[in-house]
CSV table of C-alpha atoms and ligand atoms in Angstrom, one decimal:
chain,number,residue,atom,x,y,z
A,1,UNK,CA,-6.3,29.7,-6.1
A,2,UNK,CA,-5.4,26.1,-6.4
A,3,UNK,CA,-5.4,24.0,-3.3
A,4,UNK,CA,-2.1,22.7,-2.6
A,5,UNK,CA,-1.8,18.3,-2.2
A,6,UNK,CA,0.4,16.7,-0.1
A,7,UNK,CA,0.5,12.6,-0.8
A,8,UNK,CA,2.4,9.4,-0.3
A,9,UNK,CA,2.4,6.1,-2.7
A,10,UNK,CA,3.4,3.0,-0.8
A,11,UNK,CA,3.8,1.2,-3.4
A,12,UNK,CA,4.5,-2.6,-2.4
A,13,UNK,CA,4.9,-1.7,1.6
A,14,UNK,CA,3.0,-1.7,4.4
A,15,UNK,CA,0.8,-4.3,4.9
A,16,UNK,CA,-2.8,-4.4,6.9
A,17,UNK,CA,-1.5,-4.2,10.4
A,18,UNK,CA,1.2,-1.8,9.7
A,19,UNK,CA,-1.3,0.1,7.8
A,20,UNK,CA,-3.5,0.2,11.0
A,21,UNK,CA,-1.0,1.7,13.0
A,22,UNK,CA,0.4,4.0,10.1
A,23,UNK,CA,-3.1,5.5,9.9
A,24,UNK,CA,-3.6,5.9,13.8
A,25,UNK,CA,-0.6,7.1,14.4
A,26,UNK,CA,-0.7,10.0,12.1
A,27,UNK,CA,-4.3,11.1,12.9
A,28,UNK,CA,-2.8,11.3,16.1
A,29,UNK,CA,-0.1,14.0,14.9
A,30,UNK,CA,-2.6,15.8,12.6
A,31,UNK,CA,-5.1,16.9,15.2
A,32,UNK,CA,-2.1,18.7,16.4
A,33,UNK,CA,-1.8,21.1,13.2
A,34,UNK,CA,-4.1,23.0,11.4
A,35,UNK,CA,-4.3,21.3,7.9
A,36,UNK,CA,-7.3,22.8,6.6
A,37,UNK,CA,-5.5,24.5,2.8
A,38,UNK,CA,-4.4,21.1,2.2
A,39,UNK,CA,-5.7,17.9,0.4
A,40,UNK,CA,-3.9,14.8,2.0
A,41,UNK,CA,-4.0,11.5,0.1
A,42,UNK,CA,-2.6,8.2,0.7
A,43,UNK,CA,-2.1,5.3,-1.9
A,44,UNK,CA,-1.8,1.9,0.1
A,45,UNK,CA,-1.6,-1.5,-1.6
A,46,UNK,CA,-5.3,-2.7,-2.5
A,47,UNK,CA,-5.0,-5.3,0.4
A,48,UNK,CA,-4.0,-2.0,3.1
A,49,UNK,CA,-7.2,-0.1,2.0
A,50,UNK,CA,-9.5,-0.7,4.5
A,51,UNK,CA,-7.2,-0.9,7.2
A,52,UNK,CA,-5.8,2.2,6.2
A,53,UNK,CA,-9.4,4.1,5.5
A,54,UNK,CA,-10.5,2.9,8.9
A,55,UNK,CA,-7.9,4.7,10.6
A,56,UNK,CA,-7.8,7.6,8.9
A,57,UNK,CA,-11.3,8.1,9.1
A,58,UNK,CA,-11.8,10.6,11.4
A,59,UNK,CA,-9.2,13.2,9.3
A,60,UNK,CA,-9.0,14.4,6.1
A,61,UNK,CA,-6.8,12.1,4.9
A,62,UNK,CA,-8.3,11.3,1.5
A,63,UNK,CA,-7.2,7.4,0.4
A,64,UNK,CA,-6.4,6.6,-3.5
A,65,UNK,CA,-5.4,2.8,-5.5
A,66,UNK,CA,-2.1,2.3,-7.3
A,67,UNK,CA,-3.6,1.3,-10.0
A,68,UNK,CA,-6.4,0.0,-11.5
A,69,UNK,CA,-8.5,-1.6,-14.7
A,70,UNK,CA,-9.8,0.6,-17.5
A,71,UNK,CA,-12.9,-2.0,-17.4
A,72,UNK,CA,-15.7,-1.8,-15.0
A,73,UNK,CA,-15.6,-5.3,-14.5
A,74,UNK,CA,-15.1,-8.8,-16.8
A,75,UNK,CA,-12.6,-11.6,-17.6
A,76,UNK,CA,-9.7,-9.6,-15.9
A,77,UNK,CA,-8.1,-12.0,-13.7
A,78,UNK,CA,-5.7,-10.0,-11.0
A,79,UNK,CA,-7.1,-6.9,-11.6
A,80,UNK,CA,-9.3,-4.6,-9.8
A,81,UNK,CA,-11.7,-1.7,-11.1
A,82,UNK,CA,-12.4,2.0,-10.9
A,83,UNK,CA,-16.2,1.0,-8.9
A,84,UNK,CA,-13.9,-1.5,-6.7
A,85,UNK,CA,-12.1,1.4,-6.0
A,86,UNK,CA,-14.8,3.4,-4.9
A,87,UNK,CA,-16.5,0.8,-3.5
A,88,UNK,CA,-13.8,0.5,-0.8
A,89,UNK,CA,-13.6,3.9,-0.1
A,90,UNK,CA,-11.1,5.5,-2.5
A,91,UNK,CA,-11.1,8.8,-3.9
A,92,UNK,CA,-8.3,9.0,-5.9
A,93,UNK,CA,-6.3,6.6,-8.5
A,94,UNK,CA,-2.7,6.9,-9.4
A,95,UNK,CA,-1.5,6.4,-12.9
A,96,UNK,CA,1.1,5.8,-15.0
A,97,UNK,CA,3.5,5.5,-12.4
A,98,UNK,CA,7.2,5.0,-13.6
A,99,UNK,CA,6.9,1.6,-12.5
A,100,UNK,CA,4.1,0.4,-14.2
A,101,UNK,CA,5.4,1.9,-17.1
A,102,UNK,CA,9.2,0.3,-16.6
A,103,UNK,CA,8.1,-3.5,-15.3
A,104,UNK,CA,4.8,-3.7,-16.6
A,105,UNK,CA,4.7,-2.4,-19.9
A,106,UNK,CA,1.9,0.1,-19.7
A,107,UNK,CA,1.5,3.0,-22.2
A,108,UNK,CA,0.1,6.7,-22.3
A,109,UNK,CA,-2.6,5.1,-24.6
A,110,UNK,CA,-3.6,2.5,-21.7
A,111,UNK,CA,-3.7,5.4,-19.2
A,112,UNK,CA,-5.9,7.0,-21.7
A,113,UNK,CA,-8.5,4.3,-21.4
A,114,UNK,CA,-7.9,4.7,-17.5
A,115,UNK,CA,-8.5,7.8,-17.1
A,116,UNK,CA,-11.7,7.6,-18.4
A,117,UNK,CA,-12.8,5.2,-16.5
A,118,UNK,CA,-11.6,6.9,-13.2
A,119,UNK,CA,-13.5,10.0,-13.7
A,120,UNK,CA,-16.8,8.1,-15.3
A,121,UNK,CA,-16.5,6.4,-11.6
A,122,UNK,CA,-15.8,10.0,-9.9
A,123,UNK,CA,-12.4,9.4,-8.7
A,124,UNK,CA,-9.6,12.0,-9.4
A,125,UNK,CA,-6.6,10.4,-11.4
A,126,UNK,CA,-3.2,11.5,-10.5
A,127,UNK,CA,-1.6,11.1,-13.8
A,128,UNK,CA,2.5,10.5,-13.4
A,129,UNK,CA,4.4,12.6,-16.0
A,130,UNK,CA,8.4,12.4,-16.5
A,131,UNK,CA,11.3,11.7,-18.6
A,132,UNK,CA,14.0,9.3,-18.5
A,133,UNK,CA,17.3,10.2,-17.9
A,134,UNK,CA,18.1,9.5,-21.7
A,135,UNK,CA,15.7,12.0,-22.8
A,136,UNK,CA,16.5,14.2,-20.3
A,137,UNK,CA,20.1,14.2,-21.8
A,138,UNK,CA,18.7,14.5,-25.3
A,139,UNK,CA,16.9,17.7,-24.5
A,140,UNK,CA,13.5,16.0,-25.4
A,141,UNK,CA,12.1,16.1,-22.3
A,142,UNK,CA,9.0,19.1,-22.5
A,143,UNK,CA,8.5,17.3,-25.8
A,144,UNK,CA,8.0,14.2,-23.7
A,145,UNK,CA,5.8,15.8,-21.2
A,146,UNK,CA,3.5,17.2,-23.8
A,147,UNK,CA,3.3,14.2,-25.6
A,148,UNK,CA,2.5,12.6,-22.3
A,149,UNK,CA,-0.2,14.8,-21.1
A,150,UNK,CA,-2.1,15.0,-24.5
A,151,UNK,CA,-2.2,11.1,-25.0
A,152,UNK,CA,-4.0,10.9,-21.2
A,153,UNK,CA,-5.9,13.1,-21.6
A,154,UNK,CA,-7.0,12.8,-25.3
A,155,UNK,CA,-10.4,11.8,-24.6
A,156,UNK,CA,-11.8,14.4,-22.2
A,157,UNK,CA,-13.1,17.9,-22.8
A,158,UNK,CA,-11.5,20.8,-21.9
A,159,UNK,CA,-13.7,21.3,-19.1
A,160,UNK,CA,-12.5,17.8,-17.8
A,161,UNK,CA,-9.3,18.4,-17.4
A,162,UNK,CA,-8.9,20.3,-13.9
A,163,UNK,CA,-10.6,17.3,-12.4
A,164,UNK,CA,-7.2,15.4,-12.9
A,165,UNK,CA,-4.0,15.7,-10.8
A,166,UNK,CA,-1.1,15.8,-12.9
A,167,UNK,CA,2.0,14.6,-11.3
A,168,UNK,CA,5.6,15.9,-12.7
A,169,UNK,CA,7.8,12.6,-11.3
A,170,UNK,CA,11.4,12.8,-13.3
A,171,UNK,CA,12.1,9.4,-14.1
A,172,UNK,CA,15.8,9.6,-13.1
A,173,UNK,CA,14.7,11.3,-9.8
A,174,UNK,CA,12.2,8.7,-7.9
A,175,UNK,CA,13.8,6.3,-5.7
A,176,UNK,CA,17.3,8.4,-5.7
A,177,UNK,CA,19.5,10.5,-3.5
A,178,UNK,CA,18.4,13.5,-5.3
A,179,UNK,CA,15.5,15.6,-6.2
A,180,UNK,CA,15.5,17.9,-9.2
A,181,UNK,CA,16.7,20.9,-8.8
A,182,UNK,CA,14.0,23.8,-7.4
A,183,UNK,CA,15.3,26.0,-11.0
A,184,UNK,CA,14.5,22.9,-13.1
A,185,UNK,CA,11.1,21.5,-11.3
A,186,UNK,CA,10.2,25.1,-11.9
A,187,UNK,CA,10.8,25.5,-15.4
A,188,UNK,CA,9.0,21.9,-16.4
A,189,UNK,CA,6.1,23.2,-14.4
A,190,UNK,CA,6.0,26.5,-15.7
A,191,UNK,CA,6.5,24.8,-19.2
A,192,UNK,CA,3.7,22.1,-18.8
A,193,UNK,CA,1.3,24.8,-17.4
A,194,UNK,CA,1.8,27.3,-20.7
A,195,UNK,CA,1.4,24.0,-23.3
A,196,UNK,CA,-1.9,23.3,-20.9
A,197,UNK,CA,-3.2,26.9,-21.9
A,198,UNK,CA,-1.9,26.7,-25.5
A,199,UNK,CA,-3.6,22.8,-26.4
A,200,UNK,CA,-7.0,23.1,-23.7
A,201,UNK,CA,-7.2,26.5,-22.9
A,202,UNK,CA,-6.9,29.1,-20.4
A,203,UNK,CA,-9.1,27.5,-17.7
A,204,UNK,CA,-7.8,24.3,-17.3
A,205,UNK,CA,-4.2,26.0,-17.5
A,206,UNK,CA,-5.1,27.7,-14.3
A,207,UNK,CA,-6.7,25.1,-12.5
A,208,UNK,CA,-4.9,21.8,-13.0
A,209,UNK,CA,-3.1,21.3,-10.1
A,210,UNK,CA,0.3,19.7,-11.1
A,211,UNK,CA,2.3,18.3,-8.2
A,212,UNK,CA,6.0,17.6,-7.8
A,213,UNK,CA,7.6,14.1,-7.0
A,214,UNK,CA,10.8,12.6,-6.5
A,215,UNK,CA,12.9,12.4,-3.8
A,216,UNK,CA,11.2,14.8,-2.1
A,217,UNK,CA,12.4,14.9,1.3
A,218,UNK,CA,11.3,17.1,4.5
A,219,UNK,CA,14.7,19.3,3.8
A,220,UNK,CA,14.0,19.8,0.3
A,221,UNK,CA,10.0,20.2,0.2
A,222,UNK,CA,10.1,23.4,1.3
A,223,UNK,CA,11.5,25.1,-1.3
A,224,UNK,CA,10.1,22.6,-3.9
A,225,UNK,CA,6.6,23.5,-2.7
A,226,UNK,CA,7.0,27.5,-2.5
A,227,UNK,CA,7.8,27.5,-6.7
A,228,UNK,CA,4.6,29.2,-7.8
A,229,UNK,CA,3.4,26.3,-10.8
A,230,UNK,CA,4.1,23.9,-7.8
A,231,UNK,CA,0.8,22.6,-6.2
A,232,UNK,CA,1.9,19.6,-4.3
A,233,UNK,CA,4.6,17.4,-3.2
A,234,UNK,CA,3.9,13.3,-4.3
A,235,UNK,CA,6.3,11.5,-1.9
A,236,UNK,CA,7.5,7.8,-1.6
A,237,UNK,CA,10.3,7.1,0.7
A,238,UNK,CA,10.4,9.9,3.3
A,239,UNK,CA,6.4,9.3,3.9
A,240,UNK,CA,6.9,5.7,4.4
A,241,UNK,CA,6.4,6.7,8.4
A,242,UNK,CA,3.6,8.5,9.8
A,243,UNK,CA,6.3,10.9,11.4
A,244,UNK,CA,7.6,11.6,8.4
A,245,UNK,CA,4.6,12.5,6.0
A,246,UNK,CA,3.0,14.4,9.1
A,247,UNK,CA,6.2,16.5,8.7
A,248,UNK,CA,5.5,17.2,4.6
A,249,UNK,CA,2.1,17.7,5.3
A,250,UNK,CA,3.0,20.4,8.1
A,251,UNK,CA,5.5,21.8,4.8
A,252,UNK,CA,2.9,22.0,2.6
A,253,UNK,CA,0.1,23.5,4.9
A,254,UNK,CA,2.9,26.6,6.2
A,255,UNK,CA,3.5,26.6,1.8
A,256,UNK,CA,-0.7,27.0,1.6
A,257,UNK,CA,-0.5,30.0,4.0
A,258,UNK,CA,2.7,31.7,2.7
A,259,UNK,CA,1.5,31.3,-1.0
A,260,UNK,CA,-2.2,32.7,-0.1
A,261,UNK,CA,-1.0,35.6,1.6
A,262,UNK,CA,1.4,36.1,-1.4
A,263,UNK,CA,-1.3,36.3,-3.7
A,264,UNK,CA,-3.5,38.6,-1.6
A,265,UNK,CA,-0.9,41.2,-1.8
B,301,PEP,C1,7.5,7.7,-6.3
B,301,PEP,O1,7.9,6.5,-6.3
B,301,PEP,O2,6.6,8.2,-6.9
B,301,PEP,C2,8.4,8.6,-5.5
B,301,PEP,C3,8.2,9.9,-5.5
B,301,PEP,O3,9.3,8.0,-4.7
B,301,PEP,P1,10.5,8.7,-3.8
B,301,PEP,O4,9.9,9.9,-3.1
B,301,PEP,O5,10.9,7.6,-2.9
B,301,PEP,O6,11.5,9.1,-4.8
């Protein structure tokens, strides 16, 4: 059984201080619930980090980088490495956001390098996968996907592979009003999780977790996260408060319960 994720990205919010509070407040709310079937992560800006990892400390709120180097270290002015990120207590890296691929350029190739570099370090990359509303309306986008997935992961093992996260994030969908539809989120995932088996095998087919992200929003998570290929909810906006990502982690810990009594049946 695959443990089901629930995490934010705050991309370029929340600063230090904020961070502080974020963090305290929502330890605060989680020693109220019973979050044990979950992994939690948060991604603050590199400057939050520590802020944010001293406040959380005490939970098992896990916290990741936005993004990072595929070099250790060298001549790479700006930019901040996989033993950085583990040096200030991260344990997860997100990659190939939309963003970075839309603003900054940044190809499957690049996240390629990355990812190796992540996991030679021992953090767990959350690899963003989705298409763009044009190649949505072509009818290219499990093409896409595949083509998105192989090139990441193109220089691990097979065995390597369920150490990653993969994160199914519509292009179209982040920063919207609307979420993809439960039927559609369902059929990518179901999709990405069958071209898993067919190109690196059975195993890492059943224990990749892919998560869903997008607009996720505390009235749609909980049908989002009860699809059966869904094992997580990746959420921007609606997390941006400690109220509301204590409320999609409470989502996805009832979704951990419903889903392991389903499959004890
Ligand atoms: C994101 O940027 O990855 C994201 C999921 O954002 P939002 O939830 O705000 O659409």
């Amino acid at each position: 059984m695959r443990r089901l994720i629930a995490g934010t990205g705050w991309k370029m919010n929340i600063g230090a201080a904020e961070a502080a509070c974020y963090g305290s407040e929502l330890a605060r709310r989680l020693a109220l619930l019973d979050v044990s079937a979950v992994d939690i992560f948060v991604l603050p800006p590199f400057t939050s980090l520590h802020a944010a990892s001293a406040a959380l400390a005490a939970t098992p709120v896990a916290i990741g980088g936005q993004n990072m180097h595929w070099e250790d270290s060298g001549a790479w002015t700006g930019e901040i490495s996989a033993p950085m990120l583990v040096e200030g207590g991260c344990r997860y890296v997100e990659l190939a956001h939309s963003e970075r691929l839309y603003h900054f350029g940044e190809s499957y190739e690049l996240v390629g390098r990355k990812v190796d570099s992540a996991l030679r370090s021992g953090l767990t990359p959350i690899i963003c996968l989705g298409e763009t509303a044009q190649e949505k309306s072509d009818g290219r986008t499990d093409a896409i996907l595949l083509e998105q997935v192989l090139t990441a992961l193109a220089g691990q093992p097979d065995s390597r592979v369920p150490d990653v996260i993969l994160a199914y994030e519509p292009r179209w969908a982040i920063g919207g009003a609307q979420a993809a539809t439960p039927d559609y989120v369902a059929e990518r995932h179901a999709i990405l999780r069958r071209n898993l088996k067919t190109h690196r095998g059975q195993d890492a087919a059943e224990r990749t977790r892919i998560i869903y992200g997008g607009s996720v929003t505390p009235e749609n998570g909980p049908q989002l996260i009860s699809i059966d290929d869904v094992d997580g909810l990746f959420v921007g906006r609606a997390a941006w408060t400690p109220e509301g990502f204590a409320r999609i982690i409470e989502i996805v810990a009832g979704a951990a319960q419903s889903k392991r009594s389903r499959q004890s049946d």
